[in-house]
Amino acid sequence: MSHRVTLLPSGEQFQADADVPLLLAAEQAGIALPSSCRNGSCRTCLCRLVQGDIRWRIDWPGLSPDEKREGWILPCVASACSDLVLESTPVRWDQA
Ligand code: FES
């Protein structure tokens, strides 16, 4: 099952399979989101879930209960359960 993910503020979109981490799904679509550890601990990929539902792929992602309640997610260890809207700005290597 594949879901559409929309990034704010750019409006870029990609498809994310339910069994693929969002970070990887974005990369497969040619969109590089900020990342480092890719295992839910460094928080480099931290972004806000504006709309939709995700599933955590690990039991203890590096977020506080308050952060989770406020909608913060770590896309390296989260997968889409519905169409999503995320606040995240892709890395632009050509503008570095
Ligand atoms: S890349 Fe480190 S927490 Fe996501």
PDB file of N, CA and C and ligand atoms in Angstrom:
ATOM      1  N   MET A   1       0.858  -1.197   0.000  1.00  0.00           N
ATOM      2  CA  MET A   1       0.000   0.000   0.000  1.00  0.00           C
ATOM      3  C   MET A   1       0.892   1.244   0.000  1.00  0.00           C
ATOM      4  N   SER A   2       0.631   2.152  -0.896  1.00  0.00           N
ATOM      5  CA  SER A   2       1.463   3.330  -1.058  1.00  0.00           C
ATOM      6  C   SER A   2       0.649   4.586  -0.715  1.00  0.00           C
ATOM      7  N   HIS A   3       1.320   5.544  -0.080  1.00  0.00           N
ATOM      8  CA  HIS A   3       0.641   6.778   0.323  1.00  0.00           C
ATOM      9  C   HIS A   3       1.382   7.980  -0.242  1.00  0.00           C
ATOM     10  N   ARG A   4       0.628   9.064  -0.453  1.00  0.00           N
ATOM     11  CA  ARG A   4       1.248  10.280  -0.966  1.00  0.00           C
ATOM     12  C   ARG A   4       1.707  11.152   0.201  1.00  0.00           C
ATOM     13  N   VAL A   5       2.963  11.603   0.130  1.00  0.00           N
ATOM     14  CA  VAL A   5       3.513  12.477   1.165  1.00  0.00           C
ATOM     15  C   VAL A   5       3.777  13.837   0.537  1.00  0.00           C
ATOM     16  N   THR A   6       3.248  14.880   1.165  1.00  0.00           N
ATOM     17  CA  THR A   6       3.463  16.254   0.702  1.00  0.00           C
ATOM     18  C   THR A   6       4.354  16.971   1.702  1.00  0.00           C
ATOM     19  N   LEU A   7       5.393  17.640   1.209  1.00  0.00           N
ATOM     20  CA  LEU A   7       6.314  18.386   2.063  1.00  0.00           C
ATOM     21  C   LEU A   7       5.952  19.866   2.048  1.00  0.00           C
ATOM     22  N   LEU A   8       5.962  20.466   3.236  1.00  0.00           N
ATOM     23  CA  LEU A   8       5.771  21.907   3.360  1.00  0.00           C
ATOM     24  C   LEU A   8       7.094  22.522   3.807  1.00  0.00           C
ATOM     25  N   PRO A   9       7.436  23.695   3.392  1.00  0.00           N
ATOM     26  CA  PRO A   9       6.605  24.583   2.562  1.00  0.00           C
ATOM     27  C   PRO A   9       6.772  24.403   1.050  1.00  0.00           C
ATOM     28  N   SER A  10       7.614  23.476   0.602  1.00  0.00           N
ATOM     29  CA  SER A  10       7.933  23.421  -0.831  1.00  0.00           C
ATOM     30  C   SER A  10       6.780  22.880  -1.681  1.00  0.00           C
ATOM     31  N   GLY A  11       5.925  22.021  -1.077  1.00  0.00           N
ATOM     32  CA  GLY A  11       4.852  21.415  -1.851  1.00  0.00           C
ATOM     33  C   GLY A  11       5.297  20.199  -2.638  1.00  0.00           C
ATOM     34  N   GLU A  12       6.574  19.800  -2.505  1.00  0.00           N
ATOM     35  CA  GLU A  12       7.056  18.599  -3.196  1.00  0.00           C
ATOM     36  C   GLU A  12       6.315  17.377  -2.680  1.00  0.00           C
ATOM     37  N   GLN A  13       6.142  16.391  -3.559  1.00  0.00           N
ATOM     38  CA  GLN A  13       5.409  15.190  -3.170  1.00  0.00           C
ATOM     39  C   GLN A  13       6.180  13.945  -3.567  1.00  0.00           C
ATOM     40  N   PHE A  14       5.982  12.866  -2.790  1.00  0.00           N
ATOM     41  CA  PHE A  14       6.514  11.562  -3.181  1.00  0.00           C
ATOM     42  C   PHE A  14       5.591  10.482  -2.656  1.00  0.00           C
ATOM     43  N   GLN A  15       5.719   9.298  -3.224  1.00  0.00           N
ATOM     44  CA  GLN A  15       4.925   8.151  -2.781  1.00  0.00           C
ATOM     45  C   GLN A  15       5.736   7.363  -1.757  1.00  0.00           C
ATOM     46  N   ALA A  16       5.093   6.908  -0.685  1.00  0.00           N
ATOM     47  CA  ALA A  16       5.780   6.135   0.347  1.00  0.00           C
ATOM     48  C   ALA A  16       5.015   4.836   0.595  1.00  0.00           C
ATOM     49  N   ASP A  17       5.684   3.711   0.366  1.00  0.00           N
ATOM     50  CA  ASP A  17       5.080   2.426   0.701  1.00  0.00           C
ATOM     51  C   ASP A  17       4.978   2.303   2.217  1.00  0.00           C
ATOM     52  N   ALA A  18       3.948   1.599   2.679  1.00  0.00           N
ATOM     53  CA  ALA A  18       3.694   1.480   4.123  1.00  0.00           C
ATOM     54  C   ALA A  18       4.823   0.750   4.844  1.00  0.00           C
ATOM     55  N   ASP A  19       5.609  -0.048   4.131  1.00  0.00           N
ATOM     56  CA  ASP A  19       6.662  -0.810   4.802  1.00  0.00           C
ATOM     57  C   ASP A  19       8.064  -0.228   4.571  1.00  0.00           C
ATOM     58  N   VAL A  20       8.122   1.024   4.105  1.00  0.00           N
ATOM     59  CA  VAL A  20       9.421   1.669   3.858  1.00  0.00           C
ATOM     60  C   VAL A  20       9.515   2.917   4.747  1.00  0.00           C
ATOM     61  N   PRO A  21      10.664   3.151   5.413  1.00  0.00           N
ATOM     62  CA  PRO A  21      10.808   4.382   6.194  1.00  0.00           C
ATOM     63  C   PRO A  21      10.611   5.604   5.296  1.00  0.00           C
ATOM     64  N   LEU A  22       9.997   6.637   5.848  1.00  0.00           N
ATOM     65  CA  LEU A  22       9.709   7.839   5.049  1.00  0.00           C
ATOM     66  C   LEU A  22      10.974   8.447   4.459  1.00  0.00           C
ATOM     67  N   LEU A  23      12.045   8.423   5.232  1.00  0.00           N
ATOM     68  CA  LEU A  23      13.306   8.989   4.747  1.00  0.00           C
ATOM     69  C   LEU A  23      13.777   8.277   3.477  1.00  0.00           C
ATOM     70  N   LEU A  24      13.682   6.963   3.497  1.00  0.00           N
ATOM     71  CA  LEU A  24      14.107   6.159   2.348  1.00  0.00           C
ATOM     72  C   LEU A  24      13.162   6.362   1.167  1.00  0.00           C
ATOM     73  N   ALA A  25      11.881   6.424   1.445  1.00  0.00           N
ATOM     74  CA  ALA A  25      10.900   6.624   0.370  1.00  0.00           C
ATOM     75  C   ALA A  25      11.166   7.955  -0.334  1.00  0.00           C
ATOM     76  N   ALA A  26      11.500   8.980   0.451  1.00  0.00           N
ATOM     77  CA  ALA A  26      11.809  10.282  -0.151  1.00  0.00           C
ATOM     78  C   ALA A  26      13.049  10.160  -1.033  1.00  0.00           C
ATOM     79  N   GLU A  27      14.075   9.475  -0.527  1.00  0.00           N
ATOM     80  CA  GLU A  27      15.319   9.324  -1.295  1.00  0.00           C
ATOM     81  C   GLU A  27      15.075   8.555  -2.588  1.00  0.00           C
ATOM     82  N   GLN A  28      14.220   7.552  -2.514  1.00  0.00           N
ATOM     83  CA  GLN A  28      13.922   6.773  -3.719  1.00  0.00           C
ATOM     84  C   GLN A  28      13.236   7.637  -4.768  1.00  0.00           C
ATOM     85  N   ALA A  29      12.587   8.714  -4.308  1.00  0.00           N
ATOM     86  CA  ALA A  29      11.931   9.643  -5.230  1.00  0.00           C
ATOM     87  C   ALA A  29      12.863  10.797  -5.603  1.00  0.00           C
ATOM     88  N   GLY A  30      14.126  10.729  -5.150  1.00  0.00           N
ATOM     89  CA  GLY A  30      15.089  11.761  -5.507  1.00  0.00           C
ATOM     90  C   GLY A  30      15.045  12.970  -4.593  1.00  0.00           C
ATOM     91  N   ILE A  31      14.407  12.834  -3.419  1.00  0.00           N
ATOM     92  CA  ILE A  31      14.307  13.954  -2.475  1.00  0.00           C
ATOM     93  C   ILE A  31      15.129  13.605  -1.245  1.00  0.00           C
ATOM     94  N   ALA A  32      16.187  14.370  -0.987  1.00  0.00           N
ATOM     95  CA  ALA A  32      17.070  14.110   0.153  1.00  0.00           C
ATOM     96  C   ALA A  32      16.627  14.951   1.343  1.00  0.00           C
ATOM     97  N   LEU A  33      16.056  14.313   2.361  1.00  0.00           N
ATOM     98  CA  LEU A  33      15.709  15.015   3.591  1.00  0.00           C
ATOM     99  C   LEU A  33      16.914  14.967   4.527  1.00  0.00           C
ATOM    100  N   PRO A  34      17.021  15.919   5.467  1.00  0.00           N
ATOM    101  CA  PRO A  34      18.151  15.902   6.400  1.00  0.00           C
ATOM    102  C   PRO A  34      18.196  14.563   7.136  1.00  0.00           C
ATOM    103  N   SER A  35      19.402  13.991   7.295  1.00  0.00           N
ATOM    104  CA  SER A  35      19.511  12.717   8.011  1.00  0.00           C
ATOM    105  C   SER A  35      20.955  12.506   8.436  1.00  0.00           C
ATOM    106  N   SER A  36      21.131  11.613   9.417  1.00  0.00           N
ATOM    107  CA  SER A  36      22.473  11.237   9.833  1.00  0.00           C
ATOM    108  C   SER A  36      22.467   9.774  10.281  1.00  0.00           C
ATOM    109  N   CYS A  37      21.975   9.505  11.496  1.00  0.00           N
ATOM    110  CA  CYS A  37      22.103   8.146  12.041  1.00  0.00           C
ATOM    111  C   CYS A  37      21.201   7.126  11.348  1.00  0.00           C
ATOM    112  N   ARG A  38      20.021   7.543  10.957  1.00  0.00           N
ATOM    113  CA  ARG A  38      19.022   6.680  10.327  1.00  0.00           C
ATOM    114  C   ARG A  38      18.505   5.579  11.238  1.00  0.00           C
ATOM    115  N   ASN A  39      18.690   5.742  12.542  1.00  0.00           N
ATOM    116  CA  ASN A  39      18.145   4.725  13.447  1.00  0.00           C
ATOM    117  C   ASN A  39      17.320   5.332  14.581  1.00  0.00           C
ATOM    118  N   GLY A  40      16.900   6.595  14.413  1.00  0.00           N
ATOM    119  CA  GLY A  40      15.983   7.180  15.379  1.00  0.00           C
ATOM    120  C   GLY A  40      16.623   7.748  16.617  1.00  0.00           C
ATOM    121  N   SER A  41      17.942   8.012  16.596  1.00  0.00           N
ATOM    122  CA  SER A  41      18.560   8.530  17.814  1.00  0.00           C
ATOM    123  C   SER A  41      19.123   9.947  17.678  1.00  0.00           C
ATOM    124  N   CYS A  42      19.640  10.350  16.514  1.00  0.00           N
ATOM    125  CA  CYS A  42      20.365  11.638  16.439  1.00  0.00           C
ATOM    126  C   CYS A  42      19.439  12.848  16.299  1.00  0.00           C
ATOM    127  N   ARG A  43      18.253  12.644  15.802  1.00  0.00           N
ATOM    128  CA  ARG A  43      17.237  13.685  15.638  1.00  0.00           C
ATOM    129  C   ARG A  43      17.538  14.664  14.505  1.00  0.00           C
ATOM    130  N   THR A  44      18.509  14.365  13.677  1.00  0.00           N
ATOM    131  CA  THR A  44      18.797  15.247  12.538  1.00  0.00           C
ATOM    132  C   THR A  44      17.591  15.362  11.607  1.00  0.00           C
ATOM    133  N   CYS A  45      16.832  14.293  11.499  1.00  0.00           N
ATOM    134  CA  CYS A  45      15.721  14.267  10.545  1.00  0.00           C
ATOM    135  C   CYS A  45      14.413  14.815  11.126  1.00  0.00           C
ATOM    136  N   LEU A  46      14.446  15.245  12.393  1.00  0.00           N
ATOM    137  CA  LEU A  46      13.239  15.695  13.098  1.00  0.00           C
ATOM    138  C   LEU A  46      12.378  16.620  12.240  1.00  0.00           C
ATOM    139  N   CYS A  47      11.095  16.312  12.130  1.00  0.00           N
ATOM    140  CA  CYS A  47      10.193  17.187  11.397  1.00  0.00           C
ATOM    141  C   CYS A  47       8.784  17.037  11.954  1.00  0.00           C
ATOM    142  N   ARG A  48       7.902  17.928  11.546  1.00  0.00           N
ATOM    143  CA  ARG A  48       6.539  17.924  12.080  1.00  0.00           C
ATOM    144  C   ARG A  48       5.584  17.228  11.142  1.00  0.00           C
ATOM    145  N   LEU A  49       4.756  16.378  11.740  1.00  0.00           N
ATOM    146  CA  LEU A  49       3.665  15.757  10.995  1.00  0.00           C
ATOM    147  C   LEU A  49       2.459  16.683  11.100  1.00  0.00           C
ATOM    148  N   VAL A  50       2.073  17.278   9.982  1.00  0.00           N
ATOM    149  CA  VAL A  50       0.968  18.240   9.973  1.00  0.00           C
ATOM    150  C   VAL A  50      -0.354  17.510   9.821  1.00  0.00           C
ATOM    151  N   GLN A  51      -0.327  16.430   9.046  1.00  0.00           N
ATOM    152  CA  GLN A  51      -1.567  15.725   8.758  1.00  0.00           C
ATOM    153  C   GLN A  51      -1.270  14.274   8.434  1.00  0.00           C
ATOM    154  N   GLY A  52      -2.128  13.359   8.902  1.00  0.00           N
ATOM    155  CA  GLY A  52      -1.984  11.952   8.570  1.00  0.00           C
ATOM    156  C   GLY A  52      -1.487  11.126   9.740  1.00  0.00           C
ATOM    157  N   ASP A  53      -1.349   9.829   9.492  1.00  0.00           N
ATOM    158  CA  ASP A  53      -0.935   8.883  10.535  1.00  0.00           C
ATOM    159  C   ASP A  53       0.322   8.145  10.111  1.00  0.00           C
ATOM    160  N   ILE A  54       1.225   7.972  11.083  1.00  0.00           N
ATOM    161  CA  ILE A  54       2.441   7.203  10.825  1.00  0.00           C
ATOM    162  C   ILE A  54       2.517   6.014  11.784  1.00  0.00           C
ATOM    163  N   ARG A  55       3.379   5.090  11.446  1.00  0.00           N
ATOM    164  CA  ARG A  55       3.670   3.949  12.327  1.00  0.00           C
ATOM    165  C   ARG A  55       5.156   3.991  12.634  1.00  0.00           C
ATOM    166  N   TRP A  56       5.497   3.865  13.917  1.00  0.00           N
ATOM    167  CA  TRP A  56       6.922   3.809  14.280  1.00  0.00           C
ATOM    168  C   TRP A  56       7.483   2.438  13.952  1.00  0.00           C
ATOM    169  N   ARG A  57       8.710   2.416  13.464  1.00  0.00           N
ATOM    170  CA  ARG A  57       9.347   1.159  13.094  1.00  0.00           C
ATOM    171  C   ARG A  57      10.227   0.631  14.224  1.00  0.00           C
ATOM    172  N   ILE A  58      10.435   1.460  15.267  1.00  0.00           N
ATOM    173  CA  ILE A  58      11.182   1.016  16.446  1.00  0.00           C
ATOM    174  C   ILE A  58      10.364   1.381  17.683  1.00  0.00           C
ATOM    175  N   ASP A  59      10.641   0.725  18.814  1.00  0.00           N
ATOM    176  CA  ASP A  59       9.837   0.944  20.015  1.00  0.00           C
ATOM    177  C   ASP A  59      10.134   2.264  20.702  1.00  0.00           C
ATOM    178  N   TRP A  60      11.401   2.741  20.638  1.00  0.00           N
ATOM    179  CA  TRP A  60      11.794   3.912  21.414  1.00  0.00           C
ATOM    180  C   TRP A  60      12.476   4.951  20.531  1.00  0.00           C
ATOM    181  N   PRO A  61      11.714   5.591  19.615  1.00  0.00           N
ATOM    182  CA  PRO A  61      12.313   6.683  18.837  1.00  0.00           C
ATOM    183  C   PRO A  61      12.735   7.801  19.787  1.00  0.00           C
ATOM    184  N   GLY A  62      13.782   8.560  19.435  1.00  0.00           N
ATOM    185  CA  GLY A  62      14.369   9.564  20.321  1.00  0.00           C
ATOM    186  C   GLY A  62      13.544  10.829  20.444  1.00  0.00           C
ATOM    187  N   LEU A  63      12.321  10.686  20.928  1.00  0.00           N
ATOM    188  CA  LEU A  63      11.421  11.820  21.130  1.00  0.00           C
ATOM    189  C   LEU A  63      10.787  11.719  22.502  1.00  0.00           C
ATOM    190  N   SER A  64      10.503  12.876  23.114  1.00  0.00           N
ATOM    191  CA  SER A  64       9.794  12.859  24.394  1.00  0.00           C
ATOM    192  C   SER A  64       8.306  12.646  24.127  1.00  0.00           C
ATOM    193  N   PRO A  65       7.568  12.213  25.155  1.00  0.00           N
ATOM    194  CA  PRO A  65       6.111  12.079  24.985  1.00  0.00           C
ATOM    195  C   PRO A  65       5.482  13.394  24.537  1.00  0.00           C
ATOM    196  N   ASP A  66       5.980  14.534  25.085  1.00  0.00           N
ATOM    197  CA  ASP A  66       5.429  15.831  24.686  1.00  0.00           C
ATOM    198  C   ASP A  66       5.669  16.094  23.202  1.00  0.00           C
ATOM    199  N   GLU A  67       6.885  15.787  22.755  1.00  0.00           N
ATOM    200  CA  GLU A  67       7.190  16.010  21.341  1.00  0.00           C
ATOM    201  C   GLU A  67       6.288  15.157  20.453  1.00  0.00           C
ATOM    202  N   LYS A  68       6.072  13.922  20.865  1.00  0.00           N
ATOM    203  CA  LYS A  68       5.190  13.052  20.070  1.00  0.00           C
ATOM    204  C   LYS A  68       3.781  13.622  20.020  1.00  0.00           C
ATOM    205  N   ARG A  69       3.311  14.101  21.185  1.00  0.00           N
ATOM    206  CA  ARG A  69       1.967  14.677  21.239  1.00  0.00           C
ATOM    207  C   ARG A  69       1.859  15.891  20.337  1.00  0.00           C
ATOM    208  N   GLU A  70       2.945  16.662  20.245  1.00  0.00           N
ATOM    209  CA  GLU A  70       2.925  17.879  19.426  1.00  0.00           C
ATOM    210  C   GLU A  70       3.100  17.582  17.938  1.00  0.00           C
ATOM    211  N   GLY A  71       3.301  16.320  17.595  1.00  0.00           N
ATOM    212  CA  GLY A  71       3.344  15.962  16.187  1.00  0.00           C
ATOM    213  C   GLY A  71       4.736  15.836  15.599  1.00  0.00           C
ATOM    214  N   TRP A  72       5.780  15.887  16.451  1.00  0.00           N
ATOM    215  CA  TRP A  72       7.130  15.726  15.898  1.00  0.00           C
ATOM    216  C   TRP A  72       7.370  14.259  15.573  1.00  0.00           C
ATOM    217  N   ILE A  73       8.018  14.002  14.461  1.00  0.00           N
ATOM    218  CA  ILE A  73       8.360  12.630  14.085  1.00  0.00           C
ATOM    219  C   ILE A  73       9.800  12.558  13.589  1.00  0.00           C
ATOM    220  N   LEU A  74      10.304  11.343  13.511  1.00  0.00           N
ATOM    221  CA  LEU A  74      11.633  11.070  12.950  1.00  0.00           C
ATOM    222  C   LEU A  74      11.410  10.194  11.719  1.00  0.00           C
ATOM    223  N   PRO A  75      11.465  10.771  10.528  1.00  0.00           N
ATOM    224  CA  PRO A  75      11.109  10.024   9.320  1.00  0.00           C
ATOM    225  C   PRO A  75      12.037   8.849   8.995  1.00  0.00           C
ATOM    226  N   CYS A  76      13.206   8.779   9.635  1.00  0.00           N
ATOM    227  CA  CYS A  76      14.080   7.625   9.364  1.00  0.00           C
ATOM    228  C   CYS A  76      13.539   6.350  10.000  1.00  0.00           C
ATOM    229  N   VAL A  77      12.655   6.510  10.998  1.00  0.00           N
ATOM    230  CA  VAL A  77      12.117   5.325  11.685  1.00  0.00           C
ATOM    231  C   VAL A  77      10.589   5.354  11.732  1.00  0.00           C
ATOM    232  N   ALA A  78       9.978   6.041  10.765  1.00  0.00           N
ATOM    233  CA  ALA A  78       8.517   6.103  10.697  1.00  0.00           C
ATOM    234  C   ALA A  78       8.064   5.764   9.280  1.00  0.00           C
ATOM    235  N   SER A  79       6.929   5.101   9.196  1.00  0.00           N
ATOM    236  CA  SER A  79       6.349   4.776   7.890  1.00  0.00           C
ATOM    237  C   SER A  79       4.944   5.366   7.806  1.00  0.00           C
ATOM    238  N   ALA A  80       4.478   5.553   6.585  1.00  0.00           N
ATOM    239  CA  ALA A  80       3.164   6.165   6.362  1.00  0.00           C
ATOM    240  C   ALA A  80       2.041   5.145   6.537  1.00  0.00           C
ATOM    241  N   CYS A  81       1.004   5.530   7.272  1.00  0.00           N
ATOM    242  CA  CYS A  81      -0.217   4.723   7.379  1.00  0.00           C
ATOM    243  C   CYS A  81      -1.363   5.381   6.611  1.00  0.00           C
ATOM    244  N   SER A  82      -1.131   6.566   6.096  1.00  0.00           N
ATOM    245  CA  SER A  82      -2.136   7.294   5.323  1.00  0.00           C
ATOM    246  C   SER A  82      -1.388   8.319   4.486  1.00  0.00           C
ATOM    247  N   ASP A  83      -2.097   9.063   3.654  1.00  0.00           N
ATOM    248  CA  ASP A  83      -1.443  10.203   3.012  1.00  0.00           C
ATOM    249  C   ASP A  83      -0.982  11.150   4.113  1.00  0.00           C
ATOM    250  N   LEU A  84       0.181  11.782   3.909  1.00  0.00           N
ATOM    251  CA  LEU A  84       0.771  12.620   4.952  1.00  0.00           C
ATOM    252  C   LEU A  84       1.105  14.018   4.435  1.00  0.00           C
ATOM    253  N   VAL A  85       1.107  14.965   5.365  1.00  0.00           N
ATOM    254  CA  VAL A  85       1.694  16.278   5.111  1.00  0.00           C
ATOM    255  C   VAL A  85       2.753  16.486   6.179  1.00  0.00           C
ATOM    256  N   LEU A  86       3.992  16.746   5.756  1.00  0.00           N
ATOM    257  CA  LEU A  86       5.123  16.935   6.669  1.00  0.00           C
ATOM    258  C   LEU A  86       5.735  18.311   6.469  1.00  0.00           C
ATOM    259  N   GLU A  87       6.202  18.907   7.556  1.00  0.00           N
ATOM    260  CA  GLU A  87       7.004  20.123   7.451  1.00  0.00           C
ATOM    261  C   GLU A  87       8.466  19.704   7.455  1.00  0.00           C
ATOM    262  N   SER A  88       9.094  19.705   6.286  1.00  0.00           N
ATOM    263  CA  SER A  88      10.503  19.351   6.196  1.00  0.00           C
ATOM    264  C   SER A  88      11.076  19.938   4.915  1.00  0.00           C
ATOM    265  N   THR A  89      12.255  20.492   5.022  1.00  0.00           N
ATOM    266  CA  THR A  89      12.878  21.118   3.860  1.00  0.00           C
ATOM    267  C   THR A  89      13.996  20.227   3.337  1.00  0.00           C
ATOM    268  N   PRO A  90      13.873  19.746   2.095  1.00  0.00           N
ATOM    269  CA  PRO A  90      14.908  18.873   1.533  1.00  0.00           C
ATOM    270  C   PRO A  90      16.271  19.555   1.484  1.00  0.00           C
ATOM    271  N   VAL A  91      17.307  18.737   1.518  1.00  0.00           N
ATOM    272  CA  VAL A  91      18.674  19.219   1.387  1.00  0.00           C
ATOM    273  C   VAL A  91      18.942  19.472  -0.091  1.00  0.00           C
ATOM    274  N   ARG A  92      19.475  20.645  -0.391  1.00  0.00           N
ATOM    275  CA  ARG A  92      19.801  20.988  -1.791  1.00  0.00           C
ATOM    276  C   ARG A  92      21.312  20.983  -1.952  1.00  0.00           C
ATOM    277  N   TRP A  93      21.831  19.902  -2.455  1.00  0.00           N
ATOM    278  CA  TRP A  93      23.285  19.821  -2.582  1.00  0.00           C
ATOM    279  C   TRP A  93      23.819  20.857  -3.543  1.00  0.00           C
ATOM    280  N   ASP A  94      23.012  21.202  -4.555  1.00  0.00           N
ATOM    281  CA  ASP A  94      23.494  22.135  -5.564  1.00  0.00           C
ATOM    282  C   ASP A  94      23.526  23.569  -5.032  1.00  0.00           C
ATOM    283  N   GLN A  95      22.935  23.804  -3.854  1.00  0.00           N
ATOM    284  CA  GLN A  95      22.948  25.154  -3.300  1.00  0.00           C
ATOM    285  C   GLN A  95      23.891  25.260  -2.109  1.00  0.00           C
ATOM    286  N   ALA A  96      24.602  24.176  -1.823  1.00  0.00           N
ATOM    287  CA  ALA A  96      25.481  24.177  -0.650  1.00  0.00           C
ATOM    288  C   ALA A  96      26.666  25.114  -0.869  1.00  0.00           C
TER     289      ALA A  96
HETATM  290  S1  FES B   1      18.492  10.376  10.974  1.00  0.00           S
HETATM  291 FE1  FES B   1      19.003  10.280  13.094  1.00  0.00          FE
HETATM  292  S2  FES B   1      17.066  10.303  14.079  1.00  0.00           S
HETATM  293 FE2  FES B   1      16.574  10.220  11.961  1.00  0.00          FE
END
